[in-house]
Coordinates of C-alpha atoms in Angstrom, one line a residue:
M668 CA 120.2 50.4 162.4
W669 CA 118.2 52.7 160.0
Q670 CA 116.0 53.7 162.9
R671 CA 118.9 54.9 164.9
R672 CA 120.3 56.8 162.0
S673 CA 116.9 58.5 161.4
A674 CA 116.8 59.5 165.1
A675 CA 120.4 60.9 165.0
I676 CA 119.6 62.8 161.8
I677 CA 116.6 64.5 163.5
S678 CA 118.6 65.5 166.5
T679 CA 121.4 66.9 164.3
R680 CA 119.1 68.8 161.9
V681 CA 117.1 70.4 164.8
C682 CA 120.3 71.7 166.4
S683 CA 121.7 72.9 163.0
L684 CA 118.5 74.7 162.1
S685 CA 118.3 76.3 165.5
R686 CA 121.8 77.6 165.1
L687 CA 120.9 79.1 161.7
S688 CA 118.1 81.2 163.3
L689 CA 115.6 80.0 160.7
P690 CA 112.0 81.4 161.1
R691 CA 110.4 79.3 163.8
P692 CA 106.6 79.2 164.5
P693 CA 105.5 79.0 168.1
L694 CA 105.7 75.4 169.2
S695 CA 103.2 73.9 171.5
H696 CA 102.0 70.3 171.9
P697 CA 98.7 69.8 170.0
A698 CA 95.6 69.3 172.1
T699 CA 94.6 65.7 172.1
S700 CA 91.6 63.8 173.4
A701 CA 91.7 60.8 175.7
N702 CA 91.3 58.4 172.8
A703 CA 93.7 60.1 170.4
T704 CA 96.6 57.9 169.4
S705 CA 97.7 59.6 166.1
F706 CA 99.9 62.5 165.4
P707 CA 99.0 65.7 163.5
S708 CA 99.8 65.9 159.8
V709 CA 103.4 66.7 158.7
P710 CA 103.8 70.4 158.2
S711 CA 105.3 71.7 155.0
D712 CA 107.9 73.8 156.7
A713 CA 111.0 71.6 157.4
T714 CA 111.8 73.6 160.6
S715 CA 108.3 73.3 162.0
L716 CA 108.2 69.6 161.1
L717 CA 111.4 68.7 162.9
A718 CA 110.7 70.8 165.9
T719 CA 107.1 69.5 166.2
Q720 CA 108.3 65.9 166.1
S721 CA 110.9 66.6 168.6
S722 CA 108.4 68.3 170.9
Q723 CA 106.0 65.4 170.7
Y724 CA 108.6 62.9 171.4
H725 CA 110.0 64.9 174.3
A726 CA 106.6 65.5 175.9
A727 CA 105.9 61.7 175.8
T728 CA 109.3 60.9 177.3
C729 CA 109.0 63.5 180.1
A730 CA 105.4 62.4 180.9
D731 CA 106.6 58.9 181.3
A732 CA 109.6 59.9 183.4
S733 CA 107.3 61.9 185.8
T734 CA 104.9 59.0 186.3
S735 CA 107.2 56.1 186.5
A736 CA 110.6 55.5 188.1
S737 CA 111.6 53.2 185.2
S738 CA 113.7 54.6 182.4
A739 CA 111.7 52.7 179.7
C740 CA 109.3 54.7 177.5
G741 CA 107.1 52.2 175.7
P742 CA 104.1 52.8 173.6
T743 CA 101.8 52.3 176.6
A744 CA 103.4 55.1 178.5
F745 CA 103.3 57.3 175.4
S746 CA 99.6 56.7 174.8
A747 CA 99.0 57.5 178.5
A748 CA 100.8 60.7 178.2
Q749 CA 98.8 61.6 175.1
S750 CA 95.6 60.9 176.8
K751 CA 96.2 63.3 179.7
P752 CA 94.5 66.6 179.1
G753 CA 97.4 68.6 180.4
G754 CA 100.2 66.3 179.7
S755 CA 102.3 68.6 177.7
T756 CA 103.5 72.1 177.9
P757 CA 104.6 74.7 175.4
V758 CA 108.2 74.5 174.5
N759 CA 110.4 76.6 172.2
A760 CA 112.9 75.4 169.6
S761 CA 116.0 76.1 171.7
Q762 CA 114.7 74.0 174.6
V763 CA 113.8 71.1 172.2
S764 CA 117.2 71.1 170.5
S765 CA 119.2 71.4 173.8
S766 CA 117.0 68.7 175.4
L767 CA 117.4 66.4 172.5
S768 CA 121.2 66.8 172.8
A769 CA 121.1 65.9 176.4
L770 CA 118.8 62.9 175.8
S771 CA 121.1 61.6 173.0
L772 CA 123.9 61.6 175.5
T773 CA 122.3 60.4 178.7
R774 CA 119.3 58.2 177.9
G775 CA 120.1 56.7 174.5
F776 CA 117.8 58.8 172.3
S777 CA 118.5 56.7 169.2
A778 CA 117.5 53.5 171.1
L779 CA 114.1 54.9 172.2
V780 CA 112.7 56.2 169.0
P781 CA 112.1 52.7 167.4
R782 CA 109.6 51.9 170.2
H783 CA 107.1 54.5 169.0
H784 CA 105.7 53.3 165.7
A785 CA 103.7 56.5 165.1
I786 CA 106.7 58.7 165.5
Q787 CA 108.7 56.4 163.1
Q788 CA 106.0 56.8 160.4
S789 CA 106.2 60.6 160.8
I790 CA 110.0 60.4 160.5
N791 CA 109.7 58.4 157.3
S792 CA 107.3 60.9 155.8
S793 CA 109.7 63.8 156.6
S794 CA 112.7 62.2 154.9
P795 CA 112.4 64.2 151.7
H796 CA 112.4 67.5 153.7
M797 CA 115.4 66.3 155.6
R798 CA 117.3 65.3 152.4
A799 CA 116.6 68.7 151.0
T800 CA 117.8 70.4 154.2
N801 CA 120.9 68.3 154.1
S802 CA 121.8 69.3 150.6
M803 CA 121.3 72.9 151.4
L804 CA 123.4 72.8 154.6
R805 CA 126.2 70.8 152.9
G806 CA 127.9 73.9 151.5
I807 CA 128.2 75.8 154.8
S808 CA 131.8 76.1 155.8
P809 CA 132.9 75.2 159.3
K810 CA 135.1 78.3 159.3
M811 CA 133.4 81.4 158.3
S812 CA 134.4 85.1 158.1
P813 CA 133.4 87.3 161.0
A814 CA 130.8 89.1 158.8
L815 CA 129.2 85.8 157.9
T816 CA 129.3 84.6 161.5
A817 CA 127.5 87.7 162.6
A818 CA 124.9 87.3 159.8
L819 CA 124.1 83.7 161.0
Q820 CA 124.2 84.5 164.7
P821 CA 121.1 83.3 166.4
S822 CA 118.8 85.7 168.3
P823 CA 118.9 85.9 172.1
S824 CA 115.5 84.4 172.3
S825 CA 116.7 81.3 170.5
S826 CA 120.1 81.0 172.1
L827 CA 120.9 77.5 173.4
S828 CA 120.8 77.2 177.1
S829 CA 122.4 74.5 179.1
P830 CA 121.0 71.1 178.0
A831 CA 120.8 69.8 181.5
N832 CA 118.8 72.9 182.7
S833 CA 116.5 72.8 179.6
L834 CA 115.8 69.1 180.2
R835 CA 115.2 69.7 183.9
S836 CA 112.8 72.5 183.2
L837 CA 110.8 70.5 180.7
H838 CA 110.6 67.5 183.1
T839 CA 109.4 69.8 185.9
S840 CA 106.8 71.6 183.8
S841 CA 105.5 68.3 182.4
A842 CA 105.2 66.8 185.9
T843 CA 103.5 69.7 187.4
S844 CA 101.0 70.2 184.6
A845 CA 100.0 66.5 184.4
P846 CA 97.1 66.7 187.0
S847 CA 95.7 69.8 185.5
A848 CA 92.5 69.4 183.4
T849 CA 92.9 72.7 181.5
P850 CA 94.5 72.7 178.1
P851 CA 98.0 74.2 177.7
A852 CA 98.2 77.9 177.2
A853 CA 99.5 79.3 174.0
N854 CA 102.9 81.0 173.9
P855 CA 102.7 84.6 174.9
A856 CA 102.9 87.2 172.3
P857 CA 106.3 88.9 172.2
T858 CA 106.6 92.4 173.4
P859 CA 107.7 95.2 171.0
A860 CA 111.0 95.5 172.8
A861 CA 111.7 91.7 172.5
T862 CA 110.7 91.8 168.8
A863 CA 113.1 94.7 168.1
A864 CA 115.9 92.9 170.0
T865 CA 115.3 89.7 168.0
T866 CA 115.3 91.6 164.7
S867 CA 118.5 93.4 165.5
A868 CA 120.2 90.2 166.5
T869 CA 119.1 88.1 163.5
S870 CA 119.6 90.8 160.9
P871 CA 123.0 90.5 159.1
S872 CA 125.3 93.4 158.6
P873 CA 125.0 95.3 155.2
S874 CA 128.4 93.9 154.0
A875 CA 127.4 90.3 154.9
T876 CA 124.0 90.8 153.3
S877 CA 125.5 92.1 150.0
A878 CA 128.0 89.3 149.9
A879 CA 125.4 86.6 150.6
A880 CA 123.0 88.2 148.0
A881 CA 125.8 88.3 145.4
A882 CA 126.8 84.7 146.1
A883 CA 123.2 83.6 146.0
A884 CA 122.7 85.3 142.7
G885 CA 125.7 83.5 141.3
E886 CA 127.8 86.6 140.9
H887 CA 131.6 86.2 140.4
V888 CA 133.9 88.2 142.5
L889 CA 136.4 88.7 139.6
V890 CA 134.4 88.4 136.4
A891 CA 131.0 89.8 135.3
G892 CA 128.9 88.5 132.4
G893 CA 128.0 85.0 133.4
A894 CA 129.5 81.6 132.7
A895 CA 130.5 82.4 129.1
A896 CA 132.6 85.4 130.3
E897 CA 134.2 83.3 133.0
R898 CA 135.2 80.7 130.4
A899 CA 136.6 83.4 128.1
V900 CA 138.6 85.2 130.7
G901 CA 139.8 82.0 132.4
G902 CA 140.9 80.6 129.0
W903 CA 142.8 83.8 128.2
L904 CA 144.6 83.7 131.5
L905 CA 145.5 80.0 131.1
G906 CA 146.8 80.8 127.7
C907 CA 149.0 83.5 129.2
A908 CA 150.3 81.1 131.8
A909 CA 151.1 78.5 129.1
W910 CA 152.9 81.3 127.2
V911 CA 155.0 82.1 130.3
W912 CA 155.8 78.3 130.7
A913 CA 157.0 78.2 127.1
L914 CA 159.0 81.4 127.7
V915 CA 160.8 79.7 130.7
V916 CA 161.6 76.6 128.6
L917 CA 162.9 78.7 125.7
G918 CA 165.1 80.6 128.2
G919 CA 166.5 77.3 129.4
I920 CA 167.3 76.3 125.8
T921 CA 168.9 79.7 125.1
R922 CA 171.1 79.3 128.2
L923 CA 172.1 75.7 127.3
T924 CA 173.0 76.6 123.8
R925 CA 175.1 79.5 125.1
S926 CA 173.1 81.9 123.1
G927 CA 172.2 84.4 125.8
L928 CA 175.2 86.7 125.2
S929 CA 174.9 86.9 121.4
M930 CA 173.0 90.3 121.5
T931 CA 175.1 92.9 123.1
D932 CA 172.5 95.7 123.5
W933 CA 168.9 96.0 124.5
K934 CA 166.1 98.4 123.6
F935 CA 162.8 98.8 125.4
Q936 CA 160.8 99.0 122.2
G937 CA 162.5 96.0 120.8
E938 CA 165.1 95.3 118.1
Q939 CA 164.7 94.6 114.5
A940 CA 166.4 91.4 113.2
P941 CA 169.1 91.9 110.6
R942 CA 167.8 91.5 107.0
S943 CA 170.9 91.8 104.8
E944 CA 174.4 90.4 105.0
E945 CA 175.7 93.8 105.9
E946 CA 173.4 94.0 108.9
W947 CA 174.4 90.5 109.9
Q948 CA 178.1 91.4 109.7
E949 CA 177.4 94.5 111.8
E950 CA 175.8 92.5 114.5
F951 CA 178.6 89.9 114.4
D952 CA 181.2 92.6 114.8
K953 CA 179.5 93.8 118.0
Y954 CA 179.6 90.2 119.3
K955 CA 183.3 89.9 118.5
Q956 CA 183.9 92.6 121.1
S957 CA 182.4 90.5 123.9
P958 CA 184.5 88.4 126.3
E959 CA 182.6 85.3 125.3
F960 CA 183.8 85.5 121.7
R961 CA 187.4 86.1 122.6
R962 CA 187.6 83.3 125.2
V963 CA 185.1 80.7 123.9
N964 CA 183.9 81.3 120.3
S965 CA 186.9 82.9 118.7
K966 CA 186.6 80.5 115.7
M967 CA 182.9 81.2 115.1
D968 CA 181.8 82.4 111.7
V969 CA 178.7 84.5 110.7
D970 CA 176.6 81.4 109.9
E971 CA 177.2 79.9 113.3
F972 CA 176.6 83.3 114.9
K973 CA 173.2 83.5 113.2
F974 CA 172.0 80.4 115.2
I975 CA 172.8 81.8 118.6
Y976 CA 171.5 85.2 117.6
W977 CA 168.1 83.8 116.5
M978 CA 167.8 81.9 119.8
E979 CA 168.3 85.0 121.9
Y980 CA 166.2 87.1 119.6
G981 CA 163.4 84.6 119.7
H982 CA 163.5 84.5 123.5
R983 CA 163.2 88.3 123.7
M984 CA 160.5 88.5 121.1
W985 CA 158.5 85.8 122.8
G986 CA 158.5 87.8 126.0
R987 CA 157.4 91.0 124.2
A988 CA 154.6 89.0 122.5
L989 CA 153.4 88.0 125.9
G990 CA 152.9 91.6 126.8
L991 CA 150.7 92.0 123.7
L992 CA 148.9 88.8 124.4
F993 CA 148.1 90.0 127.9
L994 CA 147.3 93.7 127.2
F995 CA 145.0 93.6 124.2
P996 CA 142.6 90.9 125.4
A997 CA 142.5 92.6 128.9
A998 CA 141.5 95.8 127.2
Y999 CA 138.8 94.0 125.2
F1000 CA 137.4 92.2 128.2
A1001 CA 137.4 95.4 130.2
A1002 CA 135.5 97.2 127.4
R1003 CA 132.9 94.5 127.5
G1004 CA 132.5 94.9 131.2
Y1005 CA 133.8 91.4 132.0
I1006 CA 136.6 92.4 134.3
K1007 CA 135.8 93.6 137.8
T1008 CA 137.9 96.0 139.9
K1009 CA 139.6 93.2 141.8
L1010 CA 140.7 91.3 138.7
A1011 CA 141.7 94.6 137.0
T1012 CA 144.1 95.3 139.9
R1013 CA 145.6 91.9 139.6
C1014 CA 146.1 92.3 135.9
A1015 CA 147.8 95.7 136.3
V1016 CA 150.2 94.2 138.9
L1017 CA 151.0 91.2 136.6
F1018 CA 151.5 93.4 133.6
G1019 CA 153.9 95.6 135.6
L1020 CA 155.8 92.5 136.7
G1021 CA 156.1 91.4 133.1
G1022 CA 157.6 94.7 132.1
A1023 CA 160.1 94.5 135.0
Q1024 CA 161.0 91.0 133.9
G1025 CA 162.4 92.4 130.7
L1026 CA 164.6 94.8 132.6
I1027 CA 165.8 92.0 134.9
G1028 CA 166.7 89.9 131.9
W1029 CA 168.9 92.7 130.4
W1030 CA 170.4 93.3 133.8
M1031 CA 171.3 89.6 133.9
V1032 CA 172.7 89.6 130.3
K1033 CA 174.8 92.7 131.0
S1034 CA 176.7 90.9 133.7
G1035 CA 177.9 88.3 131.2
L1036 CA 179.2 91.0 128.9
E1037 CA 181.8 92.2 131.5
E1038 CA 185.3 90.9 131.5
P1039 CA 185.7 88.2 134.2
A1040 CA 188.3 88.9 136.9
N1041 CA 189.9 85.4 136.5
P1042 CA 191.7 85.3 133.1
H1043 CA 190.9 81.6 132.8
A1044 CA 187.2 81.8 133.7
V1045 CA 184.5 81.3 131.1
P1046 CA 182.3 84.4 130.7
R1047 CA 178.8 83.7 132.1
V1048 CA 176.0 85.7 133.6
S1049 CA 175.9 86.3 137.4
P1050 CA 174.2 83.4 139.2
Y1051 CA 172.5 85.9 141.5
R1052 CA 170.9 87.8 138.6
L1053 CA 170.0 84.5 136.8
A1054 CA 168.3 83.3 140.0
A1055 CA 166.4 86.6 140.2
H1056 CA 165.4 86.3 136.5
L1057 CA 164.1 82.8 137.0
T1058 CA 162.4 83.5 140.3
S1059 CA 160.5 86.5 138.8
A1060 CA 159.4 84.2 135.9
F1061 CA 158.0 81.7 138.5
V1062 CA 156.3 84.5 140.3
I1063 CA 154.6 85.8 137.2
F1064 CA 153.6 82.3 136.1
S1065 CA 152.1 81.6 139.6
G1066 CA 150.2 84.9 139.6
I1067 CA 148.6 84.3 136.2
F1068 CA 147.9 80.6 136.8
W1069 CA 146.4 81.2 140.3
T1070 CA 144.2 84.0 138.9
A1071 CA 143.0 81.8 136.1
L1072 CA 142.1 79.1 138.6
N1073 CA 140.2 81.6 140.7
V1074 CA 138.2 82.7 137.6
L1075 CA 137.4 79.1 136.4
Y1076 CA 136.9 77.7 139.9
P1077 CA 135.5 80.5 142.1
N1078 CA 134.4 78.1 144.8
P1079 CA 136.3 75.2 146.3
S1080 CA 135.7 71.8 144.8
A1081 CA 135.1 70.1 148.2
L1082 CA 131.9 71.2 149.8
A1083 CA 130.7 67.8 151.3
P1084 CA 131.5 67.5 155.0
A1085 CA 133.7 64.5 154.5
Q1086 CA 135.7 66.2 151.7
L1087 CA 136.0 69.4 153.7
L1088 CA 137.5 67.5 156.6
A1089 CA 139.9 65.6 154.3
A1090 CA 141.0 68.9 152.7
A1091 CA 141.6 70.4 156.1
K1092 CA 143.8 67.5 157.1
L1093 CA 145.8 67.6 153.9
R1094 CA 146.2 71.4 153.6
P1095 CA 148.8 71.7 156.4
L1096 CA 151.0 69.1 154.6
V1097 CA 150.8 70.7 151.2
H1098 CA 152.0 74.1 152.2
P1099 CA 155.4 73.1 153.5
V1100 CA 155.9 70.7 150.6
A1101 CA 155.2 73.5 148.2
M1102 CA 157.6 75.8 150.0
L1103 CA 160.3 73.1 149.8
L1104 CA 159.6 72.7 146.1
G1105 CA 160.1 76.4 145.6
V1106 CA 163.4 76.4 147.5
T1107 CA 164.6 73.5 145.4
A1108 CA 163.8 75.3 142.1
F1109 CA 165.6 78.4 143.5
S1110 CA 168.7 76.3 144.2
G1111 CA 168.5 75.0 140.6
A1112 CA 168.9 78.5 139.3
F1113 CA 172.3 78.7 141.0
V1114 CA 173.2 75.3 139.5
A1115 CA 172.5 76.8 136.1
G1116 CA 174.2 80.1 136.9
N1117 CA 177.4 78.3 138.0
D1118 CA 177.2 75.6 135.3
A1119 CA 177.4 73.2 138.1
G1120 CA 175.6 70.4 136.2
R1121 CA 178.7 69.7 134.2
A1122 CA 180.8 68.9 137.3
F1123 CA 180.6 65.7 139.5
N1124 CA 178.7 63.8 136.9
T1125 CA 178.2 60.7 139.1
F1126 CA 175.3 59.6 141.2
P1127 CA 174.7 59.0 144.1
L1128 CA 178.3 59.8 144.9
M1129 CA 179.9 63.1 143.9
G1130 CA 183.1 61.8 142.5
D1131 CA 184.5 59.5 145.1
H1132 CA 182.7 61.1 148.1
W1133 CA 179.3 61.4 149.5
V1134 CA 180.1 65.0 150.5
P1135 CA 182.9 66.7 148.5
P1136 CA 185.7 68.1 150.7
E1137 CA 185.7 71.4 148.9
I1138 CA 182.2 72.5 149.6
L1139 CA 183.3 75.1 152.2
E1140 CA 186.6 76.3 150.7
M1141 CA 185.4 79.9 149.8
T1142 CA 185.4 82.8 152.1
P1143 CA 183.3 84.4 153.4
L1144 CA 181.3 81.3 154.2
H1145 CA 178.0 82.4 152.6
R1146 CA 179.6 82.5 149.2
N1147 CA 179.9 78.7 149.1
F1148 CA 176.1 78.3 149.0
F1149 CA 175.8 80.4 145.9
E1150 CA 179.1 80.4 144.0
N1151 CA 180.9 77.2 145.0
T1152 CA 180.2 74.6 142.3
A1153 CA 180.5 71.6 144.7
M1154 CA 178.3 73.1 147.4
V1155 CA 175.7 74.4 144.9
Q1156 CA 175.3 70.9 143.3
F1157 CA 175.4 69.1 146.7
Q1158 CA 172.6 71.2 148.2
H1159 CA 170.5 70.9 145.1
R1160 CA 170.9 67.1 145.3
V1161 CA 169.8 67.1 148.9
L1162 CA 166.9 69.4 148.3
A1163 CA 165.7 67.3 145.3
I1164 CA 165.8 64.0 147.3
S1165 CA 164.1 65.8 150.2
T1166 CA 161.3 67.1 147.9
L1167 CA 160.8 63.6 146.5
A1168 CA 160.6 62.1 150.0
A1169 CA 158.2 64.9 151.2
V1170 CA 155.8 64.5 148.2
T1171 CA 155.8 60.8 148.7
G1172 CA 155.1 61.1 152.4
M1173 CA 152.3 63.6 151.6
W1174 CA 150.8 61.2 149.1
Y1175 CA 151.0 58.3 151.5
S1176 CA 149.4 60.2 154.3
A1177 CA 146.5 61.3 152.1
R1178 CA 146.0 58.2 150.0
K1179 CA 142.9 57.0 152.0
L1180 CA 141.3 60.4 152.7
P1181 CA 138.0 61.0 151.0
L1182 CA 139.3 63.8 148.8
H1183 CA 137.4 65.5 146.0
P1184 CA 138.2 63.7 142.7
R1185 CA 140.1 66.7 141.4
S1186 CA 142.2 67.0 144.5
A1187 CA 143.0 63.3 144.4
L1188 CA 144.0 63.5 140.7
L1189 CA 146.3 66.5 141.4
L1190 CA 147.8 64.7 144.3
N1191 CA 148.7 61.6 142.2
T1192 CA 149.9 63.9 139.4
A1193 CA 152.2 65.7 141.8
L1194 CA 153.8 62.5 142.9
G1195 CA 154.3 61.3 139.3
I1196 CA 155.8 64.5 138.1
T1197 CA 158.1 64.6 141.1
A1198 CA 159.5 61.2 140.4
L1199 CA 159.9 62.1 136.7
Q1200 CA 161.6 65.3 137.6
V1201 CA 164.2 63.6 139.8
T1202 CA 164.8 61.0 137.1
L1203 CA 165.4 63.8 134.5
G1204 CA 167.8 65.5 136.8
I1205 CA 169.9 62.4 137.4
S1206 CA 169.8 61.6 133.7
A1207 CA 170.9 65.1 132.8
L1208 CA 173.7 64.9 135.3
L1209 CA 175.0 61.6 134.2
T1210 CA 175.0 62.7 130.5
Y1211 CA 176.7 66.0 131.0
V1212 CA 173.5 68.0 130.6
P1213 CA 172.5 67.8 127.0
V1214 CA 170.2 70.5 125.7
S1215 CA 167.2 68.1 125.5
L1216 CA 167.4 66.7 129.0
G1217 CA 168.5 70.0 130.5
S1218 CA 165.5 71.9 129.0
A1219 CA 163.1 69.0 129.9
H1220 CA 164.4 69.2 133.5
Q1221 CA 163.7 73.0 133.6
A1222 CA 160.2 72.5 132.1
G1223 CA 159.5 69.7 134.6
A1224 CA 160.3 72.1 137.5
L1225 CA 157.7 74.6 136.4
T1226 CA 155.2 71.9 135.6
L1227 CA 155.6 70.4 139.0
F1228 CA 155.2 73.8 140.6
A1229 CA 152.0 74.3 138.6
A1230 CA 150.6 71.0 139.8
M1231 CA 151.3 71.9 143.4
L1232 CA 149.6 75.3 142.9
A1233 CA 146.5 73.6 141.5
L1234 CA 146.5 71.1 144.4
L1235 CA 146.7 74.0 146.9
H1236 CA 143.9 75.8 145.0
S1237 CA 141.6 72.7 145.1
L1238 CA 142.2 72.4 148.9
R1239 CA 141.5 76.0 149.9
R1240 CA 138.8 76.8 152.4
P1241 CA 135.3 77.5 151.2
N1242 CA 134.6 81.0 150.2
P1243 CA 132.6 83.0 152.7
S1244 CA 130.3 84.1 149.9
A1245 CA 129.6 80.5 149.0
A1246 CA 128.8 79.7 152.6
A1247 CA 126.6 82.7 152.8
A1248 CA 124.8 81.6 149.7
S1249 CA 124.1 78.2 151.2
A1250 CA 122.7 79.8 154.4
T1251 CA 120.6 82.2 152.3
A1252 CA 119.2 79.2 150.3
V1253 CA 118.3 77.5 153.5
R1254 CA 116.4 80.6 154.7
A1255 CA 114.7 81.1 151.4
A1256 CA 113.6 77.5 151.2
A1257 CA 112.2 77.6 154.7
A1258 CA 110.3 80.8 154.0
A1259 CA 108.9 79.5 150.8
A1260 CA 107.7 76.3 152.5
K1261 CA 106.1 78.3 155.3
S1262 CA 104.3 80.7 152.9
G1263 CA 103.2 77.8 150.7

């Protein structure tokens, strides 16, 4: 069994090295005497070694095929072929690789190699070179950018021809040269025109060369300054993402305690909290003019007002503190030269989104300070504006979190062939599940905006029905999906159960895939958080949405979204620069072995 594996590895590596256009010396069968039964010493260059062994084995096989009608190639036939003065002909690497491919399919190449003990010894001696080659080729992506593909494009002189034609030509040349007593001629020297064509075909483009050189040198596309700078910038971004997460949770608590309408004005530069009793009374008088005080909190005193005021004030100040936490470290890292142009652009966009989020928040609060058209309606903010406010918070969190992952994990975790294949199989499943999760969270914003969690507090039935009869009572029809309490809660229930089923199905489909440990951990984490999130939602519904369960449910939504983002990030395709670095490492190792 191990002999067959060694033979298959030789065939695969020769074809792989031929496609990479590594430097190849002229290959010709060594001259042997009539009594010679040994092979030449193993070269130091991995490419020359594999190609020479393949050439020797192929010459022996072809000599046997030309002198006998039998398909067996035993040691006797091999020795006879070696003893013939002209029993081999010069071959090139492309002919060897394509011929080996044909042999492996038509004549059982893996079954013939164990018959030649001398070749097997040479294979064993080459195993360290093959292991090194395998480790260097492991990081090359099956899907590369056009620039990288052009950089690794083989030259015309080494392009693979048809395996059948190559095999036929080698058999013909071996048979016709067998009676000759003259030694094989050396490979002709290439003409200047051919040399120029080969150089042009094998030389990568400037952009691909710079990308490969940067990747080989360990340069980061977002951060400069080495590993310490990457950890510092990545930690700062993760801290900002955690700050946004806390801001979303605090916003949920502010909404659940009905504190969002306690501050009746907004200033871009911020407000100063009241310090004296006179200032508190002044703020309380402003609140008394709001519809919420007149219809809901008409019996509230100053002390009770202070609680809801501090909740809203804390939410606003937490958001402004995020701007300082983001701006000053970014300026520091930029001054140190850590932040490259690409990361600077992302930071500028994220900072702009943060500033816009403050305006969206006030736009939302302002809708709750207007008198409702229905005299019996409870004043609340517009569900559309609340959904916009929550969605923009999710977008900001996703942008910061994804950028932090790019800084800390610039290359995909999975680089082994089996892990790359597993990631490619799972990736098409994760994208639609992540989209479904985003839609479910978006529908939850309308549940909060319409206060729909305090209606139909039964599960799985909604009251006495699986589907409430009033879900389509509004006109026009589209208003039911955003303003009808029954429809809003019904669709959120359906989306939540669908998300649980989708995540469970995704986990079940990928449970046996050889994923990278980080991807496997995130997949299990996503399943656990999804089950916990559904449990929290049902519990909050059955208990009329207490502040503790309601805020935990909102925090769980963003936590699950973060886990799904991290899973998507771990499954992304290999970076072209990483693949170029692997290819460059292969070329450098081969050149060093040849020069040594």
